[in-house]
C-alpha positions as a printed NumPy array, in Angstrom:
array([[ 43.713, 129.595,   7.951],
       [ 41.379, 126.328,   6.642],
       [ 38.825, 124.578,   8.249],
       [ 38.83 , 121.294,   8.409],
       [ 37.058, 118.704,  11.756],
       [ 40.173, 118.763,  13.956],
       [ 39.322, 122.422,  13.954],
       [ 37.73 , 125.923,  13.359],
       [ 39.342, 128.536,  13.747],
       [ 36.763, 131.422,  12.88 ],
       [ 34.387, 129.08 ,  15.759],
       [ 35.   , 130.592,  19.621],
       [ 33.188, 129.255,  22.221],
       [ 35.122, 131.88 ,  24.879],
       [ 37.22 , 134.376,  24.638],
       [ 39.081, 137.098,  27.988],
       [ 41.346, 138.514,  29.165],
       [ 42.745, 138.864,  32.942],
       [ 45.068, 141.966,  33.214],
       [ 48.813, 139.884,  34.406],
       [ 48.751, 136.815,  33.436],
       [ 50.255, 134.869,  31.328],
       [ 49.832, 132.199,  28.837],
       [ 50.642, 130.172,  32.089],
       [ 48.118, 131.36 ,  33.854],
       [ 45.623, 130.308,  31.204],
       [ 46.545, 127.225,  30.684],
       [ 46.372, 126.628,  34.583],
       [ 42.562, 128.415,  34.479],
       [ 41.484, 126.168,  30.876],
       [ 42.495, 122.634,  32.156],
       [ 41.26 , 123.06 ,  35.455],
       [ 38.064, 124.783,  33.738],
       [ 38.325, 121.876,  31.065],
       [ 37.807, 119.348,  34.309],
       [ 34.869, 120.995,  36.291],
       [ 33.215, 120.965,  32.894],
       [ 33.29 , 117.047,  32.468],
       [ 32.707, 116.829,  36.123],
       [ 29.898, 118.902,  36.704],
       [ 28.485, 117.467,  33.861],
       [ 29.23 , 113.578,  33.712],
       [ 30.065, 112.762,  36.843],
       [ 33.709, 112.186,  35.894],
       [ 37.082, 113.725,  34.452],
       [ 37.122, 110.396,  32.44 ],
       [ 35.654, 110.632,  28.861],
       [ 35.554, 107.339,  26.362],
       [ 35.08 , 108.816,  22.575],
       [ 32.376, 107.559,  20.562],
       [ 34.241, 105.387,  18.078],
       [ 35.538, 103.454,  21.068],
       [ 38.865, 105.107,  20.851],
       [ 40.778, 105.199,  24.004],
       [ 39.702, 106.708,  27.219],
       [ 40.941, 110.908,  27.841],
       [ 41.347, 111.573,  31.256],
       [ 40.146, 115.335,  31.48 ],
       [ 41.915, 116.14 ,  34.711],
       [ 45.253, 117.669,  35.397],
       [ 47.224, 118.102,  34.409],
       [ 47.855, 118.413,  30.243],
       [ 50.868, 117.638,  28.473],
       [ 52.541, 120.806,  27.415],
       [ 55.   , 120.001,  24.388],
       [ 56.822, 123.009,  22.901],
       [ 56.138, 122.569,  18.962],
       [ 59.793, 122.309,  18.857],
       [ 60.072, 119.283,  20.776],
       [ 56.622, 118.147,  19.376],
       [ 58.43 , 118.662,  15.617],
       [ 61.392, 117.086,  16.686],
       [ 59.42 , 113.666,  18.792],
       [ 57.216, 113.265,  15.721],
       [ 59.445, 113.896,  12.532],
       [ 63.371, 114.317,  14.058],
       [ 63.248, 117.811,  12.913],
       [ 65.161, 120.172,  15.18 ],
       [ 62.822, 123.166,  13.575],
       [ 64.951, 125.528,  14.542],
       [ 67.895, 124.285,  13.007],
       [ 66.19 , 124.186,   9.528],
       [ 64.949, 127.702,  10.051],
       [ 64.95 , 128.339,   6.383],
       [ 62.885, 127.62 ,   4.099],
       [ 65.342, 125.167,   2.149],
       [ 66.767, 123.517,   5.042],
       [ 63.162, 123.155,   6.492],
       [ 62.143, 121.398,   2.879],
       [ 65.488, 119.862,   2.744],
       [ 64.781, 118.25 ,   6.307],
       [ 61.366, 116.608,   5.525],
       [ 62.605, 115.048,   1.76 ],
       [ 65.776, 113.098,   3.598],
       [ 62.899, 112.09 ,   6.014],
       [ 60.782, 110.732,   3.455],
       [ 58.013, 112.742,   5.196],
       [ 54.999, 113.584,   3.006],
       [ 54.111, 117.367,   3.355],
       [ 51.835, 119.97 ,   0.969],
       [ 54.361, 122.171,  -0.191],
       [ 53.584, 125.334,   1.617],
       [ 55.44 , 129.067,   0.572],
       [ 56.6  , 129.458,   3.522],
       [ 59.019, 128.02 ,   6.323],
       [ 56.435, 129.29 ,   9.122],
       [ 53.519, 127.354,   7.027],
       [ 55.61 , 124.678,   6.667],
       [ 56.308, 124.31 ,  10.115],
       [ 52.414, 124.948,  10.88 ],
       [ 51.739, 121.823,   8.178],
       [ 54.035, 119.709,   9.975],
       [ 52.108, 120.073,  13.516],
       [ 48.83 , 119.202,  11.495],
       [ 49.625, 116.066,  10.046],
       [ 52.457, 114.453,  12.464],
       [ 51.921, 115.941,  15.569],
       [ 48.729, 117.257,  16.479],
       [ 47.234, 112.873,  15.613],
       [ 49.692, 112.508,  18.771],
       [ 47.865, 114.385,  21.374],
       [ 45.253, 112.203,  22.116],
       [ 45.024, 113.006,  25.771],
       [ 45.281, 116.708,  26.695],
       [ 47.987, 118.34 ,  25.523],
       [ 48.862, 121.773,  25.29 ],
       [ 50.775, 122.911,  22.353],
       [ 52.653, 125.432,  23.628],
       [ 55.803, 128.068,  21.845],
       [ 54.723, 128.535,  18.574],
       [ 56.804, 130.627,  15.72 ],
       [ 56.249, 133.694,  16.132],
       [ 55.757, 134.401,  12.236],
       [ 52.474, 131.893,  13.335],
       [ 51.24 , 134.204,  16.534],
       [ 51.943, 137.788,  15.133],
       [ 49.365, 139.082,  18.193],
       [ 51.895, 137.349,  20.777],
       [ 54.413, 138.338,  22.84 ],
       [ 57.81 , 136.757,  22.463],
       [ 59.151, 134.338,  24.944],
       [ 61.633, 136.706,  26.781],
       [ 64.808, 133.943,  26.623],
       [ 63.945, 133.136,  22.882],
       [ 62.401, 135.97 ,  20.96 ],
       [ 61.909, 132.946,  17.829],
       [ 58.846, 131.901,  19.886],
       [ 55.546, 132.966,  21.276],
       [ 54.161, 132.747,  24.772],
       [ 50.592, 130.978,  22.424],
       [ 48.995, 127.343,  23.159],
       [ 46.627, 125.828,  21.65 ],
       [ 44.649, 123.113,  24.228],
       [ 44.358, 119.483,  21.721],
       [ 42.666, 116.175,  22.924],
       [ 42.143, 113.279,  20.682],
       [ 43.692, 115.331,  18.146],
       [ 41.296, 118.348,  17.686],
       [ 42.496, 121.772,  18.423],
       [ 40.414, 123.398,  21.022],
       [ 41.358, 126.715,  21.172],
       [ 43.76 , 129.178,  20.634],
       [ 45.643, 131.563,  23.458],
       [ 48.67 , 133.461,  24.178],
       [ 49.765, 136.235,  25.834],
       [ 48.675, 139.198,  24.753],
       [ 51.993, 141.35 ,  22.646],
       [ 51.337, 144.507,  24.586],
       [ 54.606, 146.388,  23.399],
       [ 53.841, 149.612,  21.165],
       [ 57.368, 149.396,  19.432],
       [ 57.064, 145.313,  18.736]])
């Protein structure tokens, strides 16, 4: 994965595991922890970016937005329906979107997220339920195994982390 000004995928500030917890539990912990840190450091959960951007409210609850819904809301493409690389490229072209060519459907979805979804995540957002192909160590969602129980907290368009329910099926 590449590195850019909006995320540092190889830089981990914190890593932890909790028995019997899933990604919903960790999302709740993350939003509470970030709000508590902001309050302790600044006396408020509201922050304004140095460039004069919008005020960010770090207090829970944070928005929870599935990758499928986020891509559909920002581009008009239902990635579950456009479930092959050919179909996804056709949907992108049909809408006149500009996406760097990628060799796989999953990498193309990731480009759509980076180009169209993440910039819309100004207020704290958990971008969740990523395609399994992008989340090989994450547990699949029991109701739809195409998606993984994975999330990325995003604030002001910046990816702050990555987390998932641990894959614990040895056969899978």
